[in-house]
């Protein structure tokens, strides 16, 4: 069965606290913190972007997979902050991790679910017998308009997954997607910052798609909420995934292992995948994991993953997500502005 | 003109810069980075082959750059160090993700993938390796 041969994450070291951002805009930090259920977010360094983050995550995944990178037949990098408008991030990753040249590559774009879309593409190529191993990455340095509500959450991070059929640490039991034309969040070509529909991003957008994709997956696989030991949903803030879990009848304890948002913010294409990586860092063999991504515009990809006995040995080979979360340095808003806008 | 630096020059250096690939002389055993086409010790008797260097080493010496060359002005102050790789060769690199106490001779470092230089708003982005405390 197709599964995860290796995974790796990367989170930049800098953090900014909600209080620091709120003080600049004379906003009520306490209300924002409780409203968004978030404490701080990651901030990329001046010389970090989606490509550098994707490379670091991919190298970590490769360490765990212990395969010859030249055996990777496909690389997909999902992001909404690719460094080039025209020129793929995926070839930069391929060159940096030593994949040779005999691989197919593309960048995917679907707001925050471009990374999980890449996983599905790789699954298809492996199942069809076209490739032996494939690499799917979600990586972002998310943009937010100064003063906008998004500024408290839009952060940076990446997660990479190498899929294959042998020596897997988690078997992918199935996937199910739910998509519709729902304009809840967008950025027009050539415009610096995204726009969003405020409260419209909730019920008709995030919740409809996350709930429908998850229900569809469970129906397809004949599973119920109690069959899962760990659950991760896309984390645009610290409130939405908790509400989605309640709507779907999951015990909130099951969210805990993958709930990285309150310490690093919304890493966009990496959000649910970093949550999955954090779960795999602690999951026990035999446990079942649900991951449902969400991308504005809008769609969700849900996956059911069964953890194998190999997880305990293989995950020792690379840095844990919690290590990245704990390794941090706080910046002021002035420093943040310098890092993000290069003043 | 939207960009100024040489695209072919950058492209030729991608492999050694991204992956830390050097050369090793099979007759004298010396390791070189950046890669050489001729062994300076054995001359024409030598035979060079590509070698993927380990991305770890230590700081031999360093300096803080406060007056930066064009393209790096926004990053000041930043440390630049001569690093001795565990495989032998020495190279010059920026040190990133450091705390003040990390800047000392002998400090262990490891390579990380970063933007090195961006050619204006329209040119290519030069990626490569920098070093961080290990």
PDB file of N, CA and C in Angstrom, chain B residues 27-98:
ATOM      1  N   UNK B  27      44.756  10.560  -6.910  1.00  0.00           N
ATOM      2  CA  UNK B  27      46.154  10.146  -6.730  1.00  0.00           C
ATOM      3  C   UNK B  27      46.777  10.719  -5.459  1.00  0.00           C
ATOM      4  N   UNK B  28      46.476  11.986  -5.094  1.00  0.00           N
ATOM      5  CA  UNK B  28      47.069  12.522  -3.857  1.00  0.00           C
ATOM      6  C   UNK B  28      46.079  12.597  -2.699  1.00  0.00           C
ATOM      7  N   UNK B  29      44.788  12.452  -2.992  1.00  0.00           N
ATOM      8  CA  UNK B  29      43.786  12.434  -1.929  1.00  0.00           C
ATOM      9  C   UNK B  29      43.307  13.814  -1.483  1.00  0.00           C
ATOM     10  N   UNK B  30      43.861  14.883  -2.043  1.00  0.00           N
ATOM     11  CA  UNK B  30      43.416  16.221  -1.656  1.00  0.00           C
ATOM     12  C   UNK B  30      41.987  16.487  -2.122  1.00  0.00           C
ATOM     13  N   UNK B  31      41.251  17.230  -1.269  1.00  0.00           N
ATOM     14  CA  UNK B  31      39.856  17.565  -1.568  1.00  0.00           C
ATOM     15  C   UNK B  31      39.768  19.067  -1.823  1.00  0.00           C
ATOM     16  N   UNK B  32      39.044  19.456  -2.847  1.00  0.00           N
ATOM     17  CA  UNK B  32      38.961  20.869  -3.209  1.00  0.00           C
ATOM     18  C   UNK B  32      37.526  21.372  -3.250  1.00  0.00           C
ATOM     19  N   UNK B  33      37.342  22.584  -2.741  1.00  0.00           N
ATOM     20  CA  UNK B  33      36.064  23.282  -2.899  1.00  0.00           C
ATOM     21  C   UNK B  33      36.378  24.762  -3.009  1.00  0.00           C
ATOM     22  N   UNK B  34      35.836  25.474  -4.009  1.00  0.00           N
ATOM     23  CA  UNK B  34      35.011  24.949  -5.094  1.00  0.00           C
ATOM     24  C   UNK B  34      35.758  23.936  -5.963  1.00  0.00           C
ATOM     25  N   UNK B  35      35.009  23.136  -6.734  1.00  0.00           N
ATOM     26  CA  UNK B  35      35.630  22.075  -7.512  1.00  0.00           C
ATOM     27  C   UNK B  35      36.697  22.597  -8.478  1.00  0.00           C
ATOM     28  N   UNK B  36      37.759  21.827  -8.629  1.00  0.00           N
ATOM     29  CA  UNK B  36      38.827  22.197  -9.569  1.00  0.00           C
ATOM     30  C   UNK B  36      38.784  21.254 -10.772  1.00  0.00           C
ATOM     31  N   UNK B  37      39.327  21.727 -11.857  1.00  0.00           N
ATOM     32  CA  UNK B  37      39.385  20.900 -13.063  1.00  0.00           C
ATOM     33  C   UNK B  37      40.745  20.215 -13.189  1.00  0.00           C
ATOM     34  N   UNK B  38      41.728  20.728 -12.423  1.00  0.00           N
ATOM     35  CA  UNK B  38      43.081  20.159 -12.470  1.00  0.00           C
ATOM     36  C   UNK B  38      43.623  20.139 -11.043  1.00  0.00           C
ATOM     37  N   UNK B  39      44.230  19.028 -10.637  1.00  0.00           N
ATOM     38  CA  UNK B  39      44.799  18.970  -9.295  1.00  0.00           C
ATOM     39  C   UNK B  39      46.060  19.841  -9.252  1.00  0.00           C
ATOM     40  N   UNK B  40      46.089  20.860  -8.361  1.00  0.00           N
ATOM     41  CA  UNK B  40      47.257  21.745  -8.328  1.00  0.00           C
ATOM     42  C   UNK B  40      48.503  21.061  -7.783  1.00  0.00           C
ATOM     43  N   UNK B  41      48.345  19.908  -7.150  1.00  0.00           N
ATOM     44  CA  UNK B  41      49.499  19.180  -6.608  1.00  0.00           C
ATOM     45  C   UNK B  41      50.045  18.207  -7.659  1.00  0.00           C
ATOM     46  N   UNK B  42      49.177  17.380  -8.192  1.00  0.00           N
ATOM     47  CA  UNK B  42      49.626  16.330  -9.111  1.00  0.00           C
ATOM     48  C   UNK B  42      49.644  16.779 -10.574  1.00  0.00           C
ATOM     49  N   UNK B  43      49.116  17.961 -10.825  1.00  0.00           N
ATOM     50  CA  UNK B  43      49.042  18.466 -12.207  1.00  0.00           C
ATOM     51  C   UNK B  43      48.399  17.412 -13.114  1.00  0.00           C
ATOM     52  N   UNK B  44      49.021  17.140 -14.249  1.00  0.00           N
ATOM     53  CA  UNK B  44      48.364  16.248 -15.208  1.00  0.00           C
ATOM     54  C   UNK B  44      48.381  14.779 -14.782  1.00  0.00           C
ATOM     55  N   UNK B  45      49.170  14.461 -13.734  1.00  0.00           N
ATOM     56  CA  UNK B  45      49.184  13.072 -13.245  1.00  0.00           C
ATOM     57  C   UNK B  45      47.945  12.775 -12.388  1.00  0.00           C
ATOM     58  N   UNK B  46      47.338  13.822 -11.900  1.00  0.00           N
ATOM     59  CA  UNK B  46      46.201  13.641 -10.999  1.00  0.00           C
ATOM     60  C   UNK B  46      44.911  13.340 -11.745  1.00  0.00           C
ATOM     61  N   UNK B  47      43.964  12.729 -11.005  1.00  0.00           N
ATOM     62  CA  UNK B  47      42.649  12.478 -11.604  1.00  0.00           C
ATOM     63  C   UNK B  47      41.594  12.952 -10.606  1.00  0.00           C
ATOM     64  N   UNK B  48      40.778  13.899 -11.042  1.00  0.00           N
ATOM     65  CA  UNK B  48      39.787  14.469 -10.130  1.00  0.00           C
ATOM     66  C   UNK B  48      38.430  13.808 -10.313  1.00  0.00           C
ATOM     67  N   UNK B  49      37.766  13.562  -9.160  1.00  0.00           N
ATOM     68  CA  UNK B  49      36.387  13.076  -9.255  1.00  0.00           C
ATOM     69  C   UNK B  49      35.509  13.875  -8.305  1.00  0.00           C
ATOM     70  N   UNK B  50      34.226  13.969  -8.652  1.00  0.00           N
ATOM     71  CA  UNK B  50      33.283  14.739  -7.826  1.00  0.00           C
ATOM     72  C   UNK B  50      33.096  14.079  -6.468  1.00  0.00           C
ATOM     73  N   UNK B  51      32.968  14.900  -5.448  1.00  0.00           N
ATOM     74  CA  UNK B  51      32.710  14.355  -4.111  1.00  0.00           C
ATOM     75  C   UNK B  51      31.683  15.251  -3.415  1.00  0.00           C
ATOM     76  N   UNK B  52      30.674  14.602  -2.811  1.00  0.00           N
ATOM     77  CA  UNK B  52      29.668  15.350  -2.061  1.00  0.00           C
ATOM     78  C   UNK B  52      30.230  15.555  -0.659  1.00  0.00           C
ATOM     79  N   UNK B  53      30.558  16.796  -0.340  1.00  0.00           N
ATOM     80  CA  UNK B  53      31.181  17.072   0.951  1.00  0.00           C
ATOM     81  C   UNK B  53      30.146  17.066   2.067  1.00  0.00           C
ATOM     82  N   UNK B  54      30.600  16.670   3.248  1.00  0.00           N
ATOM     83  CA  UNK B  54      29.710  16.743   4.407  1.00  0.00           C
ATOM     84  C   UNK B  54      29.444  18.207   4.726  1.00  0.00           C
ATOM     85  N   UNK B  55      28.208  18.499   5.124  1.00  0.00           N
ATOM     86  CA  UNK B  55      27.813  19.903   5.305  1.00  0.00           C
ATOM     87  C   UNK B  55      28.107  20.412   6.710  1.00  0.00           C
ATOM     88  N   UNK B  56      29.183  19.916   7.293  1.00  0.00           N
ATOM     89  CA  UNK B  56      29.528  20.322   8.646  1.00  0.00           C
ATOM     90  C   UNK B  56      30.980  20.769   8.714  1.00  0.00           C
ATOM     91  N   UNK B  57      31.258  21.621   9.679  1.00  0.00           N
ATOM     92  CA  UNK B  57      32.625  22.098   9.848  1.00  0.00           C
ATOM     93  C   UNK B  57      32.715  23.005  11.056  1.00  0.00           C
ATOM     94  N   UNK B  58      33.778  23.838  11.093  1.00  0.00           N
ATOM     95  CA  UNK B  58      33.926  24.755  12.227  1.00  0.00           C
ATOM     96  C   UNK B  58      34.429  26.118  11.749  1.00  0.00           C
ATOM     97  N   UNK B  59      34.166  27.125  12.569  1.00  0.00           N
ATOM     98  CA  UNK B  59      34.586  28.482  12.234  1.00  0.00           C
ATOM     99  C   UNK B  59      36.092  28.609  12.503  1.00  0.00           C
ATOM    100  N   UNK B  60      36.831  29.017  11.448  1.00  0.00           N
ATOM    101  CA  UNK B  60      38.272  29.258  11.625  1.00  0.00           C
ATOM    102  C   UNK B  60      38.517  30.699  12.048  1.00  0.00           C
ATOM    103  N   UNK B  61      37.782  31.606  11.425  1.00  0.00           N
ATOM    104  CA  UNK B  61      37.845  33.011  11.791  1.00  0.00           C
ATOM    105  C   UNK B  61      36.609  33.695  11.223  1.00  0.00           C
ATOM    106  N   UNK B  62      36.303  34.882  11.733  1.00  0.00           N
ATOM    107  CA  UNK B  62      35.096  35.556  11.235  1.00  0.00           C
ATOM    108  C   UNK B  62      35.252  37.065  11.354  1.00  0.00           C
ATOM    109  N   UNK B  63      34.354  37.767  10.683  1.00  0.00           N
ATOM    110  CA  UNK B  63      34.341  39.222  10.748  1.00  0.00           C
ATOM    111  C   UNK B  63      32.894  39.684  10.640  1.00  0.00           C
ATOM    112  N   UNK B  64      32.580  40.795  11.291  1.00  0.00           N
ATOM    113  CA  UNK B  64      31.226  41.339  11.174  1.00  0.00           C
ATOM    114  C   UNK B  64      31.238  42.405  10.083  1.00  0.00           C
ATOM    115  N   UNK B  65      30.382  42.228   9.101  1.00  0.00           N
ATOM    116  CA  UNK B  65      30.315  43.192   8.006  1.00  0.00           C
ATOM    117  C   UNK B  65      29.299  44.283   8.364  1.00  0.00           C
ATOM    118  N   UNK B  66      29.807  45.527   8.434  1.00  0.00           N
ATOM    119  CA  UNK B  66      28.918  46.662   8.737  1.00  0.00           C
ATOM    120  C   UNK B  66      28.743  47.572   7.532  1.00  0.00           C
ATOM    121  N   UNK B  67      29.697  47.519   6.642  1.00  0.00           N
ATOM    122  CA  UNK B  67      29.624  48.311   5.429  1.00  0.00           C
ATOM    123  C   UNK B  67      29.620  47.311   4.269  1.00  0.00           C
ATOM    124  N   UNK B  68      28.419  47.000   3.786  1.00  0.00           N
ATOM    125  CA  UNK B  68      28.262  45.865   2.887  1.00  0.00           C
ATOM    126  C   UNK B  68      28.397  46.242   1.417  1.00  0.00           C
ATOM    127  N   UNK B  69      28.775  45.280   0.595  1.00  0.00           N
ATOM    128  CA  UNK B  69      28.781  45.534  -0.846  1.00  0.00           C
ATOM    129  C   UNK B  69      27.358  45.640  -1.393  1.00  0.00           C
ATOM    130  N   UNK B  70      27.239  46.130  -2.615  1.00  0.00           N
ATOM    131  CA  UNK B  70      25.917  46.316  -3.229  1.00  0.00           C
ATOM    132  C   UNK B  70      25.138  45.004  -3.229  1.00  0.00           C
ATOM    133  N   UNK B  71      23.873  45.093  -2.844  1.00  0.00           N
ATOM    134  CA  UNK B  71      23.017  43.908  -2.818  1.00  0.00           C
ATOM    135  C   UNK B  71      22.901  43.298  -1.441  1.00  0.00           C
ATOM    136  N   UNK B  72      23.802  43.685  -0.524  1.00  0.00           N
ATOM    137  CA  UNK B  72      23.777  43.122   0.826  1.00  0.00           C
ATOM    138  C   UNK B  72      23.528  44.194   1.895  1.00  0.00           C
ATOM    139  N   UNK B  73      23.278  45.445   1.446  1.00  0.00           N
ATOM    140  CA  UNK B  73      23.171  46.574   2.390  1.00  0.00           C
ATOM    141  C   UNK B  73      22.090  46.353   3.448  1.00  0.00           C
ATOM    142  N   UNK B  74      20.997  45.717   3.055  1.00  0.00           N
ATOM    143  CA  UNK B  74      19.871  45.573   3.986  1.00  0.00           C
ATOM    144  C   UNK B  74      20.126  44.537   5.065  1.00  0.00           C
ATOM    145  N   UNK B  75      21.183  43.758   4.899  1.00  0.00           N
ATOM    146  CA  UNK B  75      21.418  42.665   5.854  1.00  0.00           C
ATOM    147  C   UNK B  75      22.373  43.048   6.981  1.00  0.00           C
ATOM    148  N   UNK B  76      22.999  44.219   6.901  1.00  0.00           N
ATOM    149  CA  UNK B  76      24.003  44.586   7.909  1.00  0.00           C
ATOM    150  C   UNK B  76      23.383  44.799   9.287  1.00  0.00           C
ATOM    151  N   UNK B  77      24.125  44.538  10.379  1.00  0.00           N
ATOM    152  CA  UNK B  77      25.439  43.899  10.354  1.00  0.00           C
ATOM    153  C   UNK B  77      25.292  42.378  10.242  1.00  0.00           C
ATOM    154  N   UNK B  78      26.199  41.729   9.491  1.00  0.00           N
ATOM    155  CA  UNK B  78      26.120  40.270   9.378  1.00  0.00           C
ATOM    156  C   UNK B  78      27.525  39.662   9.422  1.00  0.00           C
ATOM    157  N   UNK B  79      27.644  38.492  10.037  1.00  0.00           N
ATOM    158  CA  UNK B  79      28.964  37.850  10.114  1.00  0.00           C
ATOM    159  C   UNK B  79      29.307  37.044   8.861  1.00  0.00           C
ATOM    160  N   UNK B  80      30.555  37.129   8.466  1.00  0.00           N
ATOM    161  CA  UNK B  80      31.091  36.293   7.396  1.00  0.00           C
ATOM    162  C   UNK B  80      32.260  35.530   8.009  1.00  0.00           C
ATOM    163  N   UNK B  81      32.312  34.235   7.751  1.00  0.00           N
ATOM    164  CA  UNK B  81      33.360  33.423   8.381  1.00  0.00           C
ATOM    165  C   UNK B  81      34.111  32.592   7.362  1.00  0.00           C
ATOM    166  N   UNK B  82      35.341  32.265   7.713  1.00  0.00           N
ATOM    167  CA  UNK B  82      36.048  31.212   6.969  1.00  0.00           C
ATOM    168  C   UNK B  82      35.766  29.933   7.742  1.00  0.00           C
ATOM    169  N   UNK B  83      35.214  28.979   7.029  1.00  0.00           N
ATOM    170  CA  UNK B  83      34.812  27.719   7.662  1.00  0.00           C
ATOM    171  C   UNK B  83      35.689  26.594   7.143  1.00  0.00           C
ATOM    172  N   UNK B  84      36.188  25.807   8.068  1.00  0.00           N
ATOM    173  CA  UNK B  84      36.925  24.613   7.665  1.00  0.00           C
ATOM    174  C   UNK B  84      35.958  23.441   7.703  1.00  0.00           C
ATOM    175  N   UNK B  85      35.689  22.875   6.540  1.00  0.00           N
ATOM    176  CA  UNK B  85      34.770  21.749   6.460  1.00  0.00           C
ATOM    177  C   UNK B  85      35.403  20.503   7.076  1.00  0.00           C
ATOM    178  N   UNK B  86      34.567  19.609   7.568  1.00  0.00           N
ATOM    179  CA  UNK B  86      35.084  18.362   8.137  1.00  0.00           C
ATOM    180  C   UNK B  86      35.849  17.541   7.102  1.00  0.00           C
ATOM    181  N   UNK B  87      35.544  17.763   5.820  1.00  0.00           N
ATOM    182  CA  UNK B  87      36.259  17.051   4.759  1.00  0.00           C
ATOM    183  C   UNK B  87      37.522  17.769   4.312  1.00  0.00           C
ATOM    184  N   UNK B  88      37.865  18.880   4.960  1.00  0.00           N
ATOM    185  CA  UNK B  88      39.129  19.529   4.661  1.00  0.00           C
ATOM    186  C   UNK B  88      39.084  20.931   4.066  1.00  0.00           C
ATOM    187  N   UNK B  89      38.382  21.109   2.941  1.00  0.00           N
ATOM    188  CA  UNK B  89      38.434  22.424   2.307  1.00  0.00           C
ATOM    189  C   UNK B  89      37.928  23.553   3.209  1.00  0.00           C
ATOM    190  N   UNK B  90      38.436  24.772   2.937  1.00  0.00           N
ATOM    191  CA  UNK B  90      37.984  25.962   3.657  1.00  0.00           C
ATOM    192  C   UNK B  90      37.180  26.806   2.688  1.00  0.00           C
ATOM    193  N   UNK B  91      36.127  27.437   3.201  1.00  0.00           N
ATOM    194  CA  UNK B  91      35.325  28.307   2.344  1.00  0.00           C
ATOM    195  C   UNK B  91      34.838  29.506   3.133  1.00  0.00           C
ATOM    196  N   UNK B  92      34.412  30.535   2.421  1.00  0.00           N
ATOM    197  CA  UNK B  92      33.883  31.745   3.060  1.00  0.00           C
ATOM    198  C   UNK B  92      32.366  31.719   2.960  1.00  0.00           C
ATOM    199  N   UNK B  93      31.685  32.010   4.071  1.00  0.00           N
ATOM    200  CA  UNK B  93      30.225  31.970   4.051  1.00  0.00           C
ATOM    201  C   UNK B  93      29.648  32.907   5.100  1.00  0.00           C
ATOM    202  N   UNK B  94      28.420  33.340   4.860  1.00  0.00           N
ATOM    203  CA  UNK B  94      27.694  34.071   5.893  1.00  0.00           C
ATOM    204  C   UNK B  94      27.277  33.095   6.991  1.00  0.00           C
ATOM    205  N   UNK B  95      27.247  33.581   8.234  1.00  0.00           N
ATOM    206  CA  UNK B  95      26.725  32.793   9.346  1.00  0.00           C
ATOM    207  C   UNK B  95      25.323  33.340   9.656  1.00  0.00           C
ATOM    208  N   UNK B  96      24.339  32.438   9.746  1.00  0.00           N
ATOM    209  CA  UNK B  96      22.963  32.855  10.023  1.00  0.00           C
ATOM    210  C   UNK B  96      22.423  32.118  11.249  1.00  0.00           C
ATOM    211  N   UNK B  97      21.265  32.597  11.721  1.00  0.00           N
ATOM    212  CA  UNK B  97      20.579  31.969  12.868  1.00  0.00           C
ATOM    213  C   UNK B  97      21.501  31.819  14.082  1.00  0.00           C
ATOM    214  N   UNK B  98      22.306  32.839  14.331  1.00  0.00           N
ATOM    215  CA  UNK B  98      23.292  32.746  15.405  1.00  0.00           C
ATOM    216  C   UNK B  98      22.889  33.624  16.593  1.00  0.00           C
TER     217      UNK B  98
END
